[in-house]
PDB file of C-alpha atoms in Angstrom:
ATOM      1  CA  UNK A   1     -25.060   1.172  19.003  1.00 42.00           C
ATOM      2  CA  UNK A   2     -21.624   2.401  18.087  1.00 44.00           C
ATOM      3  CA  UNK A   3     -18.294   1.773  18.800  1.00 46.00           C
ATOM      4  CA  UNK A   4     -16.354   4.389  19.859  1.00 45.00           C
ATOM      5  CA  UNK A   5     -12.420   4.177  17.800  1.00 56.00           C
ATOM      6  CA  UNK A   6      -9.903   6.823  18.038  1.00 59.00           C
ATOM      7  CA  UNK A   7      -8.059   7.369  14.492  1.00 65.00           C
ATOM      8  CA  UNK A   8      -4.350   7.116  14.902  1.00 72.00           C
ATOM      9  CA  UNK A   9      -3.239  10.148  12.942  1.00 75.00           C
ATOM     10  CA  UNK A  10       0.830  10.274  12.300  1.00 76.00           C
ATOM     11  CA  UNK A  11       2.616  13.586  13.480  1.00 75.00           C
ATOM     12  CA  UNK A  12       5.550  14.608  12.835  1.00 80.00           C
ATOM     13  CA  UNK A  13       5.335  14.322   8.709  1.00 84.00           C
ATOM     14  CA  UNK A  14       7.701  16.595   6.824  1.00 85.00           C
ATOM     15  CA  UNK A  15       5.969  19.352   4.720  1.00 90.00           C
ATOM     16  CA  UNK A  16       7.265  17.605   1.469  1.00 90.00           C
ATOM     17  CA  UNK A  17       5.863  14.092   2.494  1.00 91.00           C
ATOM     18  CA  UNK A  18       2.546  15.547   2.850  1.00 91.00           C
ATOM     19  CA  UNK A  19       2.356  17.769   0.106  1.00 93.00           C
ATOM     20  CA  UNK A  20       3.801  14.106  -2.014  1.00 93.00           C
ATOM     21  CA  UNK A  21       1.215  12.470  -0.424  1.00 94.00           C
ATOM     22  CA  UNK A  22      -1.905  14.980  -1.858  1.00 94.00           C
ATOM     23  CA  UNK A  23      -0.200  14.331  -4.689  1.00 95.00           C
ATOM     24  CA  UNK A  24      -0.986  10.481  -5.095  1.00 95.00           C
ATOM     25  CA  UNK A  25      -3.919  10.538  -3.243  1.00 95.00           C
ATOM     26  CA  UNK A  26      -6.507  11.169  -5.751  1.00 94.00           C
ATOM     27  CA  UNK A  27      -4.928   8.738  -8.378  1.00 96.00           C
ATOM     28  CA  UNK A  28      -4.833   5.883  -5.589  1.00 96.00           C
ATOM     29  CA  UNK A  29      -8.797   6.695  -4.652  1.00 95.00           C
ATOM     30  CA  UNK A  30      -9.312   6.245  -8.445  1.00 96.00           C
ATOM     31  CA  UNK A  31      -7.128   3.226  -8.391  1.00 96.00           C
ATOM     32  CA  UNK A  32      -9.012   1.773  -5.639  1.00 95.00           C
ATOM     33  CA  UNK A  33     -13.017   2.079  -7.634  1.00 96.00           C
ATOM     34  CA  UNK A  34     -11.225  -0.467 -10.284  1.00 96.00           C
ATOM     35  CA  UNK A  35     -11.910  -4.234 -10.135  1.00 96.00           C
ATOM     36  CA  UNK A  36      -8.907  -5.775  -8.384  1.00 94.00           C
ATOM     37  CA  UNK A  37      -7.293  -7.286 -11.857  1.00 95.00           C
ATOM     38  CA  UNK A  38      -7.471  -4.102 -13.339  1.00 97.00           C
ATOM     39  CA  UNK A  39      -5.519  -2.948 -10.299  1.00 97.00           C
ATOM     40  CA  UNK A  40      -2.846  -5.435 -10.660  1.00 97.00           C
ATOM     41  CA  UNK A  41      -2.569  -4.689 -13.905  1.00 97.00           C
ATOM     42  CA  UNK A  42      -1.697  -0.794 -13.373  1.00 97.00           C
ATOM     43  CA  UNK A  43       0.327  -2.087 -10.444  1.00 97.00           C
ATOM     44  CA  UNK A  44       2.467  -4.491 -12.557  1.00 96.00           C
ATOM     45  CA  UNK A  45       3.177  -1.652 -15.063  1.00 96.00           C
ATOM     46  CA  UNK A  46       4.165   0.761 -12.078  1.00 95.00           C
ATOM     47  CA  UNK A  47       6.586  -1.044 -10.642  1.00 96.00           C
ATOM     48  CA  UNK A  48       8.462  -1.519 -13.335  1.00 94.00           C
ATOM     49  CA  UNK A  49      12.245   0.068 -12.759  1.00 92.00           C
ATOM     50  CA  UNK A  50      12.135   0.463  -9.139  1.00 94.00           C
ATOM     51  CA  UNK A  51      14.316  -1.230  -6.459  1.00 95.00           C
ATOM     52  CA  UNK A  52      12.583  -3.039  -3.268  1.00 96.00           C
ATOM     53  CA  UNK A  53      11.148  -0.937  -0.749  1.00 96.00           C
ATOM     54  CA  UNK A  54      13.072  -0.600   2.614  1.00 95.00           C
ATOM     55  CA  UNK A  55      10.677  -0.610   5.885  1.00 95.00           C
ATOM     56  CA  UNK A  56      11.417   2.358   6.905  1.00 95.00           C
ATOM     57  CA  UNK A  57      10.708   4.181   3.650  1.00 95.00           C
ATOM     58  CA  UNK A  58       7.531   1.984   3.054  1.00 96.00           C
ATOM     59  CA  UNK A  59       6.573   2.830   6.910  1.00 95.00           C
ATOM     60  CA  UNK A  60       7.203   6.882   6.293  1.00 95.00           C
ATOM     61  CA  UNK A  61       4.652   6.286   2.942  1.00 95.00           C
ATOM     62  CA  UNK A  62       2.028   5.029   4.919  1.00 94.00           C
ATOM     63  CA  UNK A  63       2.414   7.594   7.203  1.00 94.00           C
ATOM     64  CA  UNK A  64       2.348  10.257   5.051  1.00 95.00           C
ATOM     65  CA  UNK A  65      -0.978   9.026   3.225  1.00 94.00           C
ATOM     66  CA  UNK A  66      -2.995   8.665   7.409  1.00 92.00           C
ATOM     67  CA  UNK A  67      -2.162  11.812   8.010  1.00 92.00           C
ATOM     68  CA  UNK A  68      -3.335  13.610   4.975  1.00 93.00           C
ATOM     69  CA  UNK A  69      -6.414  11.911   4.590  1.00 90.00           C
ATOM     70  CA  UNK A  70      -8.851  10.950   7.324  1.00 85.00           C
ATOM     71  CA  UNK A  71     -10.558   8.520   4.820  1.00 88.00           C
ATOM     72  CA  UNK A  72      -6.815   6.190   4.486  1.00 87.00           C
ATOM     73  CA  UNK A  73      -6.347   6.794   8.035  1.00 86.00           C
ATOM     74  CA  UNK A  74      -9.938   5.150   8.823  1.00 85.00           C
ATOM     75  CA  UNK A  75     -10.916   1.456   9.385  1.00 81.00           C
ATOM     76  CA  UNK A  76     -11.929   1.363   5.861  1.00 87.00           C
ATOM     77  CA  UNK A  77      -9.577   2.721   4.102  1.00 91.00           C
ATOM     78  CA  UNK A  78      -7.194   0.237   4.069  1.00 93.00           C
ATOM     79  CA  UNK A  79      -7.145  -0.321   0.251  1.00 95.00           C
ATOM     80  CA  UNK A  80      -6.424   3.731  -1.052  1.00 96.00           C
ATOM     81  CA  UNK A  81      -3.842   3.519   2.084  1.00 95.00           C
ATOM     82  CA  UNK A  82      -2.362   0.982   0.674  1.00 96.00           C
ATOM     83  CA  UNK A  83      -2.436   2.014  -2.749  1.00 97.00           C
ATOM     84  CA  UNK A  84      -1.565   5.760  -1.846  1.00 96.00           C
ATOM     85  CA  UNK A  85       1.488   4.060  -0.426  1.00 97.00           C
ATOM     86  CA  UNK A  86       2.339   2.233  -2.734  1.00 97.00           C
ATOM     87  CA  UNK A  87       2.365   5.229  -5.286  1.00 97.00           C
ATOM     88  CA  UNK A  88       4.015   7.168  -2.695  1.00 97.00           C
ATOM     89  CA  UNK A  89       7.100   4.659  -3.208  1.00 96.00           C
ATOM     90  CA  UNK A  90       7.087   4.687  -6.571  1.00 96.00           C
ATOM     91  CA  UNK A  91       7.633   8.709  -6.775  1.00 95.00           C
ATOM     92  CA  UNK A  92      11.387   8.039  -4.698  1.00 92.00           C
ATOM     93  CA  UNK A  93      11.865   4.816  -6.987  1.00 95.00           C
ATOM     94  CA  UNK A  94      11.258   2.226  -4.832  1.00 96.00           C
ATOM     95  CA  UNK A  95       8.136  -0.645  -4.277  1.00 97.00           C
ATOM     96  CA  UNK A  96       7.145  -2.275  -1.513  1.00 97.00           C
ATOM     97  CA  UNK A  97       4.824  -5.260  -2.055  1.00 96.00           C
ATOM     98  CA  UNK A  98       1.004  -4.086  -2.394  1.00 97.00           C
ATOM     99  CA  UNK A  99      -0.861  -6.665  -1.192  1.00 96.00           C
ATOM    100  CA  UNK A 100      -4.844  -7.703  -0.682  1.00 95.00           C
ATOM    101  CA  UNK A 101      -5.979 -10.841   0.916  1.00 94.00           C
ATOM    102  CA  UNK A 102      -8.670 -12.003   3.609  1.00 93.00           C
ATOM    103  CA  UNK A 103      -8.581 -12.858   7.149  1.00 89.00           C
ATOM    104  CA  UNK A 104      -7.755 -16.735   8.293  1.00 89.00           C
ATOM    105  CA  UNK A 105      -9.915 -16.530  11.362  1.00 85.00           C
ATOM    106  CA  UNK A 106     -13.430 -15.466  12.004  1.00 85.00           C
ATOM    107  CA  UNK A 107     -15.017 -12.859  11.171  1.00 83.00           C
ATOM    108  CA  UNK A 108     -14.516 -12.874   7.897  1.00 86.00           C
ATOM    109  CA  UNK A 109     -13.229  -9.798   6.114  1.00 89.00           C
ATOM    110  CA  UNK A 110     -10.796  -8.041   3.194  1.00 92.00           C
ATOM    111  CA  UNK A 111      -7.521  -6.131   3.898  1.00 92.00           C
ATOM    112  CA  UNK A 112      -4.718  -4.423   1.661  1.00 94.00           C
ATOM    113  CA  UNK A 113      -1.574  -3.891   2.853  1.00 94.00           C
ATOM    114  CA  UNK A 114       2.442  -2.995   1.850  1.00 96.00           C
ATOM    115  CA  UNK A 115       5.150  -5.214   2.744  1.00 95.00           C
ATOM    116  CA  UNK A 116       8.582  -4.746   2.541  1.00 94.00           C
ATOM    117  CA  UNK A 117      10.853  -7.093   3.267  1.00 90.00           C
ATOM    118  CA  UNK A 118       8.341  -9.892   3.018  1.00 89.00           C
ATOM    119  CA  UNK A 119       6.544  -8.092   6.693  1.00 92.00           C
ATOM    120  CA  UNK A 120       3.391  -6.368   6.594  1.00 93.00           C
ATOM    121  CA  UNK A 121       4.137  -2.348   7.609  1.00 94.00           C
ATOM    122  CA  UNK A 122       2.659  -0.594  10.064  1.00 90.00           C
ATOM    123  CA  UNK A 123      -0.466  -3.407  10.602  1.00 87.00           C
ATOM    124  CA  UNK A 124      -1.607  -3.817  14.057  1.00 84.00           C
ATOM    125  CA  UNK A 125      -2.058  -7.566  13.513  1.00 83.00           C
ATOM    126  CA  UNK A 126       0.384 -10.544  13.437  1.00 82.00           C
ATOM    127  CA  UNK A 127       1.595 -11.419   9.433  1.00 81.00           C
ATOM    128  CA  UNK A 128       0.059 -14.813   9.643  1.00 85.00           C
ATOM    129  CA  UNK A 129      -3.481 -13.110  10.492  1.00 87.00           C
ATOM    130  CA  UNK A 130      -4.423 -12.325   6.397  1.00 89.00           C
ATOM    131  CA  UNK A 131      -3.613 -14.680   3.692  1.00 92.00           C
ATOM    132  CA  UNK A 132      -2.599 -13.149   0.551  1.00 92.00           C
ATOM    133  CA  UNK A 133      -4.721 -13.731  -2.586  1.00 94.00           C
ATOM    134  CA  UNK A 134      -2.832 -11.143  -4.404  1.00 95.00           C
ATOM    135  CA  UNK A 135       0.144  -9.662  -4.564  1.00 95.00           C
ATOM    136  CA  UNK A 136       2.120  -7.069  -6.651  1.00 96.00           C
ATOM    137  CA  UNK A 137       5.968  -6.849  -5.609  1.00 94.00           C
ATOM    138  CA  UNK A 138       9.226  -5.368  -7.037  1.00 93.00           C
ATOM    139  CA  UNK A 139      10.863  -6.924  -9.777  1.00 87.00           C
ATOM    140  CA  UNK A 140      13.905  -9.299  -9.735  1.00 72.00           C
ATOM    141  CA  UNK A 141      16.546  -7.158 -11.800  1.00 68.00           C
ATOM    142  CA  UNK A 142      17.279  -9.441 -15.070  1.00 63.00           C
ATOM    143  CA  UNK A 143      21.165 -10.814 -14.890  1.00 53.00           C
ATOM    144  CA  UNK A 144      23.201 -10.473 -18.186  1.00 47.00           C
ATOM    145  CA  UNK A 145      22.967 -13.056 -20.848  1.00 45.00           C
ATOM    146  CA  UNK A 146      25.539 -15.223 -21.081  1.00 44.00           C
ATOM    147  CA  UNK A 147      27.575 -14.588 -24.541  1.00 45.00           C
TER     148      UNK A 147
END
């Protein structure tokens, strides 16, 4: 028996966000076959040089990725979503925190998601329903050294 589940597929995308989105797509499917510290591991060098992810432009990533692909828009496809979206960021120099974690009640099961501004974007569920077992955010700008 199945269940029947109606995709929520963002309209509205500009041309350029989509064609962006195709763009990342493929590397974040790619991204998404490695073993999760190989992951953070591409993701820490990545980051690197951009500035903190607002909501909005985190939200518009996500978007962008669902309704390009069918596959990040489904159930399961949380983790190239997420990645794609990350990526998707990273092109307008900004990162939103890519993160991967479990549920914290029953049933048991894996999710990746983007944050920005320490809230999970765009996720149906409350941000104290996954706990985080890893997470790759934007990094502190170094101050000067004192002379």
């Amino acid at each position: 028996m199945t269940t029947p589940s109606a995709l929520d597929i963002p309209t509205g995308v500009p041309f350029t966000r989509r064609l962006a989105a195709r763009l990342v797509l493929v590397p974040a499917i790619l991204l998404s076959l490695l073993p999760p510290r190989r992951i953070r591991a591409v993701l820490e060098v990545l980051r690197r040089g951009a500035r903190p992810a607002t909501a909005g432009r985190a939200l518009a990533a996500r978007d962008a990725l669902c309704a390009v692909s069918l596959r990040c828009a489904g159930p399961q496809g949380c983790l190239p979503r997420s990645l794609g979206a990350a990526l998707l960021c990273r092109l307008t120099g900004t990162w939103p925190t890519w993160c991967t974690g479990v549920s914290t009640v029953p049933p048991f099961n894996a999710h990746a998601w983007i944050e920005a501004g320490g809230r999970p974007v765009g996720e149906p569920m409350p941000a104290s329903y996954f706990a985080r077992l890893i997470a790759v955010g934007p990094v502190a700008p170094a101050g000067r050294r004192a002379r």
